[in-house]
Short mmCIF file of N, CA and C in Angstrom, two decimals:
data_model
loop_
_atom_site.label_atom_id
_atom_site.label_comp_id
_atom_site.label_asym_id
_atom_site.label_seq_id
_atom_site.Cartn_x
_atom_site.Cartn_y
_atom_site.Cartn_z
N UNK M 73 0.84 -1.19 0.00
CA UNK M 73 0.00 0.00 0.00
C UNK M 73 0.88 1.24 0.00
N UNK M 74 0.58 2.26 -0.49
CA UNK M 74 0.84 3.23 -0.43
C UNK M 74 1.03 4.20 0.66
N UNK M 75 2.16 5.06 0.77
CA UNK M 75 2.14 5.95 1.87
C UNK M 75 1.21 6.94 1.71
N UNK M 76 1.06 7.35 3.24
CA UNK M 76 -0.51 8.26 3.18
C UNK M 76 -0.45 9.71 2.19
N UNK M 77 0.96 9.97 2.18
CA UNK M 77 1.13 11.53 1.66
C UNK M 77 1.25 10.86 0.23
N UNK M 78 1.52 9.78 -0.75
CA UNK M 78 1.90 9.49 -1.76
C UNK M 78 0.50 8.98 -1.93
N UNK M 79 -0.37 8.58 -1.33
CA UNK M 79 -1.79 8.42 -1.79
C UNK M 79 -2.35 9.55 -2.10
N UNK M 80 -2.68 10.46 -1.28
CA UNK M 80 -3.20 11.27 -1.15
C UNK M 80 -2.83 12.25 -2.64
N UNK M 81 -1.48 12.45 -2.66
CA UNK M 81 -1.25 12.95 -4.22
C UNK M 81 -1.96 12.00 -5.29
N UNK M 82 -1.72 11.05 -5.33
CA UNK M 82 -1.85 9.79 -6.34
C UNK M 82 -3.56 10.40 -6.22
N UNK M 83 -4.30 10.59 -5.59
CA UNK M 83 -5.57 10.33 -5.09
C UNK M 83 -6.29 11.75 -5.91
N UNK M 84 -5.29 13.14 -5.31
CA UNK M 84 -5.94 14.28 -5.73
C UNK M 84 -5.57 14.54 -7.04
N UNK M 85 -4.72 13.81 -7.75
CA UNK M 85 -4.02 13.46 -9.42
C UNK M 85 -4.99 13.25 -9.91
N UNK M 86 -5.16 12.06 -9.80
CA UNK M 86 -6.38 10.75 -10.64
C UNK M 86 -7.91 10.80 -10.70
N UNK M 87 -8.43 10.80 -9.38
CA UNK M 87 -9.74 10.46 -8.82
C UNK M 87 -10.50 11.82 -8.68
N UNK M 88 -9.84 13.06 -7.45
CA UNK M 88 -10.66 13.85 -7.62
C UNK M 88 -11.00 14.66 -9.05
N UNK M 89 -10.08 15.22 -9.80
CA UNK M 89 -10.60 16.06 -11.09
C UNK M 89 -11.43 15.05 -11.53
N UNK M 90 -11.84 13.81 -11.49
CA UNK M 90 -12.78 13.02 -12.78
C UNK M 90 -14.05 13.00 -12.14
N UNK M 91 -14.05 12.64 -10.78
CA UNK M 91 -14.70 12.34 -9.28
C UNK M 91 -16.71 12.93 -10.30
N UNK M 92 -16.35 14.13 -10.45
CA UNK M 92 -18.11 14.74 -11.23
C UNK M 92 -18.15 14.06 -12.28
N UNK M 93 -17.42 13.20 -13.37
CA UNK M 93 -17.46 12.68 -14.15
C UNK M 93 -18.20 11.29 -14.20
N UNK M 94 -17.47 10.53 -12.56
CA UNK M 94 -17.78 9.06 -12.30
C UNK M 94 -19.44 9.83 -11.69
N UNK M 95 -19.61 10.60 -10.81
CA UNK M 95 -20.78 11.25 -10.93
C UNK M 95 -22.00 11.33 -11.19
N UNK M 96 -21.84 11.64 -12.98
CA UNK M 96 -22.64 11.72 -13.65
C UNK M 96 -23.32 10.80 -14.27
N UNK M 97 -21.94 9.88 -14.53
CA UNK M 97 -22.36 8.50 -14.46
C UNK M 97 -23.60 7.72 -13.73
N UNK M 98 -22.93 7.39 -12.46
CA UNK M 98 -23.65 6.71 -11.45
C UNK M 98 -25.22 7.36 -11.28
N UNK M 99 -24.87 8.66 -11.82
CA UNK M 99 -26.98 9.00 -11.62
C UNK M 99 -27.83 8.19 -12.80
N UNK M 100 -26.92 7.75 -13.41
CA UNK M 100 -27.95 7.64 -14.79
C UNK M 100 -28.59 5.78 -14.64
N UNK M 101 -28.12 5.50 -12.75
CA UNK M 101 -28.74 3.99 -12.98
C UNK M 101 -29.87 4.31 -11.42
N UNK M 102 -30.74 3.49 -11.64
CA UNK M 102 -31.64 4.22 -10.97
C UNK M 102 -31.51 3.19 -9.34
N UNK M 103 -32.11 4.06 -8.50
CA UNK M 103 -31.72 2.81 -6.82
C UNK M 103 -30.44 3.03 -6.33
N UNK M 104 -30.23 4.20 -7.34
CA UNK M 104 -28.46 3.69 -6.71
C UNK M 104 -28.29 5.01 -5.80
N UNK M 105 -27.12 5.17 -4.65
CA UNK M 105 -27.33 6.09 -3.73
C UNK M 105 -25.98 6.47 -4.12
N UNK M 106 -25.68 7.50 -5.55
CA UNK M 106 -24.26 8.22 -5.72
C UNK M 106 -23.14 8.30 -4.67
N UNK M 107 -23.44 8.88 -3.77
CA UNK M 107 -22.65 9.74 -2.37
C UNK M 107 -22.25 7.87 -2.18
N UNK M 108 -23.37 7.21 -1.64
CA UNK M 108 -22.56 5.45 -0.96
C UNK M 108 -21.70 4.96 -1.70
N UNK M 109 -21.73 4.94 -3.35
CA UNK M 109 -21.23 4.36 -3.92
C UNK M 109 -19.67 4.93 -4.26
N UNK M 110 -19.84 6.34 -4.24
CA UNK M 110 -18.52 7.05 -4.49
C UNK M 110 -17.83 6.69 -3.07
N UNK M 111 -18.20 6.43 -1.72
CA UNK M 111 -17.34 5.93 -0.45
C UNK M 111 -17.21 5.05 -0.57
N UNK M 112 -17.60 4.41 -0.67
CA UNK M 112 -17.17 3.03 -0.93
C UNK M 112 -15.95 2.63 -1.74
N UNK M 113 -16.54 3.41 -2.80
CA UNK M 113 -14.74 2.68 -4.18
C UNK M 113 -13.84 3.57 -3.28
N UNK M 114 -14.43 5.12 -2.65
CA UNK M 114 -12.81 5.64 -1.99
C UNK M 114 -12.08 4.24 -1.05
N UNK M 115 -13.19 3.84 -0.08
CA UNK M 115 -13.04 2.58 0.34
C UNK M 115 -11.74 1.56 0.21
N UNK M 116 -12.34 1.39 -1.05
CA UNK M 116 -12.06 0.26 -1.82
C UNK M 116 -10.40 0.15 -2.36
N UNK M 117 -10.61 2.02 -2.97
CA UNK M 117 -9.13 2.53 -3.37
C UNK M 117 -8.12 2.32 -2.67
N UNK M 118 -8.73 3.16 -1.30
CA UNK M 118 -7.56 3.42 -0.34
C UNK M 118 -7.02 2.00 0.22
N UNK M 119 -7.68 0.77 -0.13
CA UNK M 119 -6.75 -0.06 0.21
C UNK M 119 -6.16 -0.73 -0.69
N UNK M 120 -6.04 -0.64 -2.15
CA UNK M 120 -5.59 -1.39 -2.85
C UNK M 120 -3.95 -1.11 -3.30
N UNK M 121 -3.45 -2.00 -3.87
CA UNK M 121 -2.22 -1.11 -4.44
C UNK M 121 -1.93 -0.83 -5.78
N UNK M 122 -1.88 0.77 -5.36
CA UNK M 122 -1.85 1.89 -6.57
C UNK M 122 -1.42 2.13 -7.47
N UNK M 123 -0.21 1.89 -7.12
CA UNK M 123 0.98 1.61 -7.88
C UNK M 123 1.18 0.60 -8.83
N UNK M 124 0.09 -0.14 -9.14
CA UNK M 124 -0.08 -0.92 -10.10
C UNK M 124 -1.17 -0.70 -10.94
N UNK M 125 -1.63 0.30 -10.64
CA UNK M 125 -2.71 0.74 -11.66
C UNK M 125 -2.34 1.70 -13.13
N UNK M 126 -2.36 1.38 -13.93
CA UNK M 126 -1.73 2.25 -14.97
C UNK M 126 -2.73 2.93 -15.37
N UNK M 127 -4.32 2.89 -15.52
CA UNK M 127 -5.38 3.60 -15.72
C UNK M 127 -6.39 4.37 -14.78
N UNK M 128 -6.18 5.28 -14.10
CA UNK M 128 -6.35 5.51 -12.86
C UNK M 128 -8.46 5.62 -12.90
N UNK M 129 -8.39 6.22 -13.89
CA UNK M 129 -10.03 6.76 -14.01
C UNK M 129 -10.32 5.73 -14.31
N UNK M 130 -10.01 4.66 -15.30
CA UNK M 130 -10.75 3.53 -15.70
C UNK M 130 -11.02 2.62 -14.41
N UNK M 131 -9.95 2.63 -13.48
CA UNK M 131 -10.04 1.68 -12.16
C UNK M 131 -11.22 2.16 -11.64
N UNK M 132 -11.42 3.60 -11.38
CA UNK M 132 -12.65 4.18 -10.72
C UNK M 132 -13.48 3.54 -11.03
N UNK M 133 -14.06 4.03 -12.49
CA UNK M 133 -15.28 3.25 -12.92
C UNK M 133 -15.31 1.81 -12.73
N UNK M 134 -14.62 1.30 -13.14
CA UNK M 134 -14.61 -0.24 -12.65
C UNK M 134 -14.70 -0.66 -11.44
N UNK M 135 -14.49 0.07 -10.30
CA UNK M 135 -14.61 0.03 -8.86
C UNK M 135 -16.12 0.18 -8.71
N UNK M 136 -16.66 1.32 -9.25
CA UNK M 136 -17.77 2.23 -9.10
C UNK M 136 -18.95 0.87 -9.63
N UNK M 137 -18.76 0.33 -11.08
CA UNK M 137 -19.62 -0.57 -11.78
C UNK M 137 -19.31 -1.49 -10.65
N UNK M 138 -18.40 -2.32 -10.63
CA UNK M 138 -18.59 -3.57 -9.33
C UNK M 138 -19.67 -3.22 -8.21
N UNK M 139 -19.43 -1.96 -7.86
CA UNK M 139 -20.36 -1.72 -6.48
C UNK M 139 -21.72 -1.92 -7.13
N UNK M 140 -22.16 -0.65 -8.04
CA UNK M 140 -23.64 -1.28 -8.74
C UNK M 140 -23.82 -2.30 -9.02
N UNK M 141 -22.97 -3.46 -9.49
CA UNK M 141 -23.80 -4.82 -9.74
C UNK M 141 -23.94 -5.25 -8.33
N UNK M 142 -22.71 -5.20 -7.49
CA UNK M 142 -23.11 -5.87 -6.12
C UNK M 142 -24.55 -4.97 -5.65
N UNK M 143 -24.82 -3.88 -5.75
CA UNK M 143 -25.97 -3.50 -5.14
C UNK M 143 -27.30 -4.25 -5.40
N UNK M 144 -27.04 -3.99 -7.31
CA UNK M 144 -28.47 -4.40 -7.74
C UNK M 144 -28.52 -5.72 -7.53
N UNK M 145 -27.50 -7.25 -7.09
CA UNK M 145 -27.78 -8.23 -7.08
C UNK M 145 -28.02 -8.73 -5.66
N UNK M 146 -28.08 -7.80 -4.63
CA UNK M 146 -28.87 -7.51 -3.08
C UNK M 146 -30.09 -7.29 -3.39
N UNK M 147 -30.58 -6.14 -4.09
CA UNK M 147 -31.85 -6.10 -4.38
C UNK M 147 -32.67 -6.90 -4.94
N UNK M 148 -33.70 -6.38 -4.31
CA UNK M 148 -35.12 -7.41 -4.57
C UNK M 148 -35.92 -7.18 -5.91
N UNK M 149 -35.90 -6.15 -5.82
CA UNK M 149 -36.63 -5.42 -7.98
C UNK M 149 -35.47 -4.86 -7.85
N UNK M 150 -34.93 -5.16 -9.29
CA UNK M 150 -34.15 -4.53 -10.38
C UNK M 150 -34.44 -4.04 -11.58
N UNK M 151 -34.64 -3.06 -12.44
CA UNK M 151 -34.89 -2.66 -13.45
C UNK M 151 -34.18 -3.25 -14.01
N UNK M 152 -34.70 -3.85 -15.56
CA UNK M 152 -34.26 -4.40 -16.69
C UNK M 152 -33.25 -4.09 -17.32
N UNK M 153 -33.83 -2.59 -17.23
CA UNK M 153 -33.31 -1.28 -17.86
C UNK M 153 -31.87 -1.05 -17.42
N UNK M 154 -31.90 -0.50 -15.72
CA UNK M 154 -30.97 -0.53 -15.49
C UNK M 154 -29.82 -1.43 -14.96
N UNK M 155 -30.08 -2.93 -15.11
CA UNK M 155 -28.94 -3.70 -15.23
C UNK M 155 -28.28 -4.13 -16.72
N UNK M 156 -29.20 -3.59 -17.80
CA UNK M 156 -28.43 -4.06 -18.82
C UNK M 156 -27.71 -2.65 -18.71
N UNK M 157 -28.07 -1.70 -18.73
CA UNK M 157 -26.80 -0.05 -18.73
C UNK M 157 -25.84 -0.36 -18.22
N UNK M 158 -25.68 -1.00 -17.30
CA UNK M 158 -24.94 -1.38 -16.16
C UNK M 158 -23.50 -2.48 -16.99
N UNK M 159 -24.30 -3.37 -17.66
CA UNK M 159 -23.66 -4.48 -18.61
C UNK M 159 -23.09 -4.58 -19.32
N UNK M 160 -23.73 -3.07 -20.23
CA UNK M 160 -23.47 -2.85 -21.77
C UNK M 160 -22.45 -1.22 -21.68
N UNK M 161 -22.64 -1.20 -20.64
CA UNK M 161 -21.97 0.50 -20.42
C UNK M 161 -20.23 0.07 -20.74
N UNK M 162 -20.10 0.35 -21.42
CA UNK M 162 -18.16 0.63 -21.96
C UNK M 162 -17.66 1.84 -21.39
N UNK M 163 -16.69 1.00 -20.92
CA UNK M 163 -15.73 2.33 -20.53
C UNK M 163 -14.55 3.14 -21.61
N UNK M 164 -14.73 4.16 -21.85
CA UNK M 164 -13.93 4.81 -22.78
C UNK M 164 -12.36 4.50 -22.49
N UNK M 165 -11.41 4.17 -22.79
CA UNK M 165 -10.01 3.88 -22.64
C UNK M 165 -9.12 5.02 -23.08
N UNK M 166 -8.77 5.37 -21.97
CA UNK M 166 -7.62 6.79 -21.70
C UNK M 166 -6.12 6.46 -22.51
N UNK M 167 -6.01 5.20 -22.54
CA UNK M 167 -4.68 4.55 -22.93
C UNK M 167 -4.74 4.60 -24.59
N UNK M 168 -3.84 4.78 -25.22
CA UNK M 168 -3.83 4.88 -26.63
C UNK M 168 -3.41 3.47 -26.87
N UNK M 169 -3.61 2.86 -28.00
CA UNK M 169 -3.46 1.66 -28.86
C UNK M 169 -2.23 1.59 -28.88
N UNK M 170 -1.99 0.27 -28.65
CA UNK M 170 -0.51 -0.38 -29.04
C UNK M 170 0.11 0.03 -30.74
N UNK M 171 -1.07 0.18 -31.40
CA UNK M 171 -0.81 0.48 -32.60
C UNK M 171 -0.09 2.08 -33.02
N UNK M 172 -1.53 3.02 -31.76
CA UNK M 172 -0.82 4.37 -31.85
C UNK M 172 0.06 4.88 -31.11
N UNK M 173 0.96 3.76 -30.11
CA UNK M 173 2.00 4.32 -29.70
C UNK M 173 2.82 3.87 -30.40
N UNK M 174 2.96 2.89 -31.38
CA UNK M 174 4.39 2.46 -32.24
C UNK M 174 4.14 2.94 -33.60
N UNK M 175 3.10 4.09 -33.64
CA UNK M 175 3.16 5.05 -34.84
C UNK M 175 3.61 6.35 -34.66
N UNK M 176 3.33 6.94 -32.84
CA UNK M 176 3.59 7.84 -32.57
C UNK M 176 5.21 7.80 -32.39
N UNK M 177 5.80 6.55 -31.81
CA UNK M 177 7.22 6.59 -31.45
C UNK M 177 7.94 6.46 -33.64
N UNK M 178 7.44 6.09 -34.31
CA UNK M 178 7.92 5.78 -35.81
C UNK M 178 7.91 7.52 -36.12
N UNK M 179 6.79 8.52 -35.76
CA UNK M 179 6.42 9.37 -36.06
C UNK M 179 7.92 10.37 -35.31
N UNK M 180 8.60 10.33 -34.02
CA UNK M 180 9.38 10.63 -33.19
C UNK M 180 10.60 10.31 -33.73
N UNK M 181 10.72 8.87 -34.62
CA UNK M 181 12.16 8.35 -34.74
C UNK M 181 12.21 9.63 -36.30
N UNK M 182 11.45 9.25 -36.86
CA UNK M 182 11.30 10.46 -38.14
C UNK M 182 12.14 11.77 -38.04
N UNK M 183 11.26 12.31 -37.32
CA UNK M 183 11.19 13.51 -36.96
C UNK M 183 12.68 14.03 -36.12
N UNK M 184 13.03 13.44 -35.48
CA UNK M 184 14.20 13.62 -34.65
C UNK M 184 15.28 13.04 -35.88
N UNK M 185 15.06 12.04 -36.78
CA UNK M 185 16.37 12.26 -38.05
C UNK M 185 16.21 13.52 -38.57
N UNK M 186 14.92 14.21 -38.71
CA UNK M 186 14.72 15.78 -39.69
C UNK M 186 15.82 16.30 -38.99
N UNK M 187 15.54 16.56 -37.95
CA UNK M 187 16.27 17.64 -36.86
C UNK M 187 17.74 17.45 -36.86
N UNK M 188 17.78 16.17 -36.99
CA UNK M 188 19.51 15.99 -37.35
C UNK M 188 20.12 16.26 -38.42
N UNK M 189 19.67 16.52 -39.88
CA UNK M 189 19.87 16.51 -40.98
C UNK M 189 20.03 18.00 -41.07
N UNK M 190 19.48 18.86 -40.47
CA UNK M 190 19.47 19.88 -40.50
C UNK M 190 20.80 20.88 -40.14
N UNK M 191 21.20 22.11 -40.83
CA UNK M 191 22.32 22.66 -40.84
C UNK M 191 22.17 22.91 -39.23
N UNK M 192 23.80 23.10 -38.19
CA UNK M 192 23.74 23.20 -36.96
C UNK M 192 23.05 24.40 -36.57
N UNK M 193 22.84 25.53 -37.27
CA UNK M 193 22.99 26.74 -36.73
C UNK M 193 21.28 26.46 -36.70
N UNK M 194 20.58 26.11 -37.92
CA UNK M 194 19.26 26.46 -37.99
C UNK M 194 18.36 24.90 -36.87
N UNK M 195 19.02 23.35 -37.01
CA UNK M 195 18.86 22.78 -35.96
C UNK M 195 18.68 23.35 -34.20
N UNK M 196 20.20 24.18 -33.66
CA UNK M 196 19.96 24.82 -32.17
C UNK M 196 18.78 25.44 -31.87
N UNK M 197 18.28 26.47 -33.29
CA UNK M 197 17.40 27.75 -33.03
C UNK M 197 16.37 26.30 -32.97
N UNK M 198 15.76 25.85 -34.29
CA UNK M 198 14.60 25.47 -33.93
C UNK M 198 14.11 24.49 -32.48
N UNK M 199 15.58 23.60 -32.04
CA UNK M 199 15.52 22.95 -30.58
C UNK M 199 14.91 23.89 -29.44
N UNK M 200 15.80 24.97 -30.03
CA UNK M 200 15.43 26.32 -28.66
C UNK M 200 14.43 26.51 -28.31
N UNK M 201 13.63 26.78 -29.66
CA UNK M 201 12.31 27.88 -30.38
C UNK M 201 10.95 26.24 -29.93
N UNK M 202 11.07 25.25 -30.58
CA UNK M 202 9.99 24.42 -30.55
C UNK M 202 10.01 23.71 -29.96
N UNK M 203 11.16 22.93 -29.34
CA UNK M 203 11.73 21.77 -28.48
C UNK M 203 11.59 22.72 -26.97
N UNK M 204 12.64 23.50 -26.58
CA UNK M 204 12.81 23.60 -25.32
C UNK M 204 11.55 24.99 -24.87
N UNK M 205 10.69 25.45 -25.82
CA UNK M 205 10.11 26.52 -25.72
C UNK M 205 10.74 27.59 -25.21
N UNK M 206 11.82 27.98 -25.35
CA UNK M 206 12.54 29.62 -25.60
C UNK M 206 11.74 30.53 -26.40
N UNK M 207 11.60 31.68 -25.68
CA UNK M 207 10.87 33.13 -26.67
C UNK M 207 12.17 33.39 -27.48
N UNK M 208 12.18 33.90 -28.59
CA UNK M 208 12.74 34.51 -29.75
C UNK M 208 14.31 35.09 -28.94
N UNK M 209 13.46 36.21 -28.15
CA UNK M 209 14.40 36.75 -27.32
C UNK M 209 15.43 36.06 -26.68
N UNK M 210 15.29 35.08 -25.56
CA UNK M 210 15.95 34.38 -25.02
C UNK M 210 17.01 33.59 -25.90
N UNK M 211 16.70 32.90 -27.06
CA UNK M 211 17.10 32.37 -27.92
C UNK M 211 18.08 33.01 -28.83
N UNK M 212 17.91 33.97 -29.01
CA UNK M 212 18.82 35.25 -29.52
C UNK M 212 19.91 35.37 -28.75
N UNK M 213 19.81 35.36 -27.56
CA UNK M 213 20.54 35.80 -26.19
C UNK M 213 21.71 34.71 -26.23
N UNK M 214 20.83 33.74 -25.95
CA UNK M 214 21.56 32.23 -25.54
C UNK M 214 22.54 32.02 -27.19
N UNK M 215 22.21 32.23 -28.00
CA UNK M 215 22.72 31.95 -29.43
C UNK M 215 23.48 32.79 -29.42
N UNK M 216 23.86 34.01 -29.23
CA UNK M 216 24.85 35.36 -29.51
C UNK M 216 23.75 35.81 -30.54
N UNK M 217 23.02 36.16 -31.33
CA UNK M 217 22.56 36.29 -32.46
C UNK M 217 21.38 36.86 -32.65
N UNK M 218 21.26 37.93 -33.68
CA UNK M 218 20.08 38.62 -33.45
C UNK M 218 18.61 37.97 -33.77
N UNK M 219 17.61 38.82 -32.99
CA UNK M 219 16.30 38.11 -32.89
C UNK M 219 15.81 38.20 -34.64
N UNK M 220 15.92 38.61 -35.47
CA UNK M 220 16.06 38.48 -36.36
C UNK M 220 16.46 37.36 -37.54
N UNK M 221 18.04 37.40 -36.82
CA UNK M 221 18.35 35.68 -37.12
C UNK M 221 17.99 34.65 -36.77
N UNK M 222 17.23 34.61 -35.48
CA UNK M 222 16.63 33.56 -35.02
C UNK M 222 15.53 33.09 -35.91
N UNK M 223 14.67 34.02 -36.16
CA UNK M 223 13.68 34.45 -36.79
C UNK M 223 13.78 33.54 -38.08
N UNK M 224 14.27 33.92 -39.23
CA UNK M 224 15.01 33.57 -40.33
C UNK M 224 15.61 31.95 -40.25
N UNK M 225 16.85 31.56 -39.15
CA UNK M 225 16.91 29.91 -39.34
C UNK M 225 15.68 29.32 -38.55
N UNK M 226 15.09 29.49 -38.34
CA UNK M 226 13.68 28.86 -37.59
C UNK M 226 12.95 29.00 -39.18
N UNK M 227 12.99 29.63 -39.12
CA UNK M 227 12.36 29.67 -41.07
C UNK M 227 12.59 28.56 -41.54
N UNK M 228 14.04 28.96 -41.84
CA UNK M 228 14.78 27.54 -42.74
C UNK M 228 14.57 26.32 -42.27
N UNK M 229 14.60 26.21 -40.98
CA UNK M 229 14.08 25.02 -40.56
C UNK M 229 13.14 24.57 -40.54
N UNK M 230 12.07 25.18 -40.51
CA UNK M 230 10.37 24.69 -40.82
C UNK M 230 10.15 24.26 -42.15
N UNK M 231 10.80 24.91 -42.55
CA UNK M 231 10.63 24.83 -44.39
C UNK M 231 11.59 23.47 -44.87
N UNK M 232 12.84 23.28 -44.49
CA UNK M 232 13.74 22.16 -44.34
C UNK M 232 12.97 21.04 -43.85
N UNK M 233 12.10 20.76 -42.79
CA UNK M 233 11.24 19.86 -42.64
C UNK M 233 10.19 19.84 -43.38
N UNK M 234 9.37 20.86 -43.63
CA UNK M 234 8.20 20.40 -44.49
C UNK M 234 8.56 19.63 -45.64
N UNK M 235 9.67 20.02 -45.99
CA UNK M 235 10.58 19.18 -47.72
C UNK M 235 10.93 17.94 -47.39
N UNK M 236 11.25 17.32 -45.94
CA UNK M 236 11.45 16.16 -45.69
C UNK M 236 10.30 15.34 -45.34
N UNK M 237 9.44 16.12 -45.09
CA UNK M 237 7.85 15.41 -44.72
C UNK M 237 7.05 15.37 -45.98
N UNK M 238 7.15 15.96 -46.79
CA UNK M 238 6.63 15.80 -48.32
C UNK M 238 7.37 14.91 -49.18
N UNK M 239 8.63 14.90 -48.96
CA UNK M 239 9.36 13.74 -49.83
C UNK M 239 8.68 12.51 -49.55
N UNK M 240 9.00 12.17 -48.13
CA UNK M 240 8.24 11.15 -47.18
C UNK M 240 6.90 10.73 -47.70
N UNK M 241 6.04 11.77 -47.86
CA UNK M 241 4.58 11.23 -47.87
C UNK M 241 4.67 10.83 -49.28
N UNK M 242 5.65 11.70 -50.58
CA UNK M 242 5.52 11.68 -51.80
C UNK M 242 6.13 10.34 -52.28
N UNK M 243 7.01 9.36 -51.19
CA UNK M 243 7.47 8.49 -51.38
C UNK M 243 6.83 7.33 -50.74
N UNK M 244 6.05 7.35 -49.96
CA UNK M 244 4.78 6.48 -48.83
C UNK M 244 3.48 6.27 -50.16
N UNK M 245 3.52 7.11 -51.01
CA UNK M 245 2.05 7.11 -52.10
C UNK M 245 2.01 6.06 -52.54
N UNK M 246 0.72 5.31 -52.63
CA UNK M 246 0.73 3.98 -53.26
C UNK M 246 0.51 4.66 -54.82
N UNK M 247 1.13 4.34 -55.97
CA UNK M 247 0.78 4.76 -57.33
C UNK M 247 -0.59 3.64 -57.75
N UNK M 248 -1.36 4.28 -58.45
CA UNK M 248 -2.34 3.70 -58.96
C UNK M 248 -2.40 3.17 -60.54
N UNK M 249 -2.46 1.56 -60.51
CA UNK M 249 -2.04 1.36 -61.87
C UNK M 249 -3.49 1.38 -62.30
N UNK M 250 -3.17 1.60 -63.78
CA UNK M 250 -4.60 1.81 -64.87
C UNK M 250 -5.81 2.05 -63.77
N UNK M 251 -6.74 1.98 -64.29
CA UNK M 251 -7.98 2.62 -63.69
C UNK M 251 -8.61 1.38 -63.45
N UNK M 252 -9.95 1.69 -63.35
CA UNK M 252 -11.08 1.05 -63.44
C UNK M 252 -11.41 0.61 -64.43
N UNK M 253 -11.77 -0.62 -64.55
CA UNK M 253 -12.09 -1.44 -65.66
C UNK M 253 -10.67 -1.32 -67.14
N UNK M 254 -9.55 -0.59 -66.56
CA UNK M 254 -8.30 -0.48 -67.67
C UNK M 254 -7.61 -2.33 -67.34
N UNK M 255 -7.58 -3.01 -66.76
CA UNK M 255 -7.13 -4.03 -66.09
C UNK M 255 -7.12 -4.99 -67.92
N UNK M 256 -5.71 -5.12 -68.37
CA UNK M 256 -5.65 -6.28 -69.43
C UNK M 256 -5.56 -7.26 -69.03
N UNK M 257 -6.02 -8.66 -69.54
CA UNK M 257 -6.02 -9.90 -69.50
C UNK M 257 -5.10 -10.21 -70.20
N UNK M 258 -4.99 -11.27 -70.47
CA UNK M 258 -4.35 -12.51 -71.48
C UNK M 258 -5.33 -13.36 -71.88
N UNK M 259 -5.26 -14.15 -72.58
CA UNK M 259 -6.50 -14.67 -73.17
C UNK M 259 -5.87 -15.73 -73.83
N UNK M 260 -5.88 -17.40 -73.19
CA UNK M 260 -5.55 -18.20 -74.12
C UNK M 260 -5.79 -18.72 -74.78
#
């Protein structure tokens, strides 16, 4: 388990900003007593370990749904209604696809060769300028070089990448042979 001051961050991180979210949720099943159900998963939270949770809001809800089924399967009438919501309710996934993180990191390996390819002087400025977020000014400063020049290889450099990102896409194009219905046979 977690230490109390490392929960408590972990806690006011994750849980409270979404907390009106899980909320809004939980009103929309009927019998259910919001306020019990939100103590409870705190409950529930505060004893589990945290530190193994990689989806913090999704755990909520999933805490939150367990309690509603355990409720409604105490109860004596259950709405139809609201145990299939309950069933069929998907939780939206905060986590991006295995797919779009090894497009986003392909997208990174790219992009960081642009930056290397690039002449040194106009590479620093744009690191400064887009990478480390330096104002013009500062960047000028730190460079010896007027805000002006900054100005100008930040140019070159945007423009130096767009030519490497257009080659790229111009070389990614699938070409389209003959058309529709152009397709020759052979005929034996």
């Amino acid at each position: 388990m977690l230490g109390d001051q490392h929960y408590s961050y972990w806690f006011a991180k994750h849980i409270l900003p979404n907390e009106h979210v899980v909320r809004t949720w939980l009103g929309r099943f009927p019998q259910i007593e919001v306020d019990d159900i939100i103590q409870e998963a705190y409950v529930i939270m505060a004893e589990a370990e945290l530190d193994n949770i990689s989806n913090p809001i999704a755990y909520f809800y999933t805490v939150c749904r367990n309690l509603i089924l355990k409720h409604y399967k105490k109860a004596r009438i259950v709405e139809i209604v609201a145990l299939a919501d309950v069933q069929n309710d998907l939780l939206a996934d905060h986590m991006p696809s295995l797919e779009a993180v090894a497009d986003a990191r392909a997208e990174l390996r790219f992009l960081n060769s642009v930056i290397q390819r690039l002449p040194e002087r106009c590479r620093n400025v744009f690191i400064d300028r887009k990478i480390n977020g330096f104002t013009q000014k500062d960047c000028a400063k730190n460079r010896g070089i007027s805000e002006n020049s900054v100005e100008k290889q930040l140019a070159r450099a945007l423009l130096s990448i767009s030519k490497f990102y257009a080659q790229r896409d111009k070389s990614q194009a699938i070409p389209i042979k003959g058309g529709v219905g152009n397709d020759k046979k052979s005929h034996s």
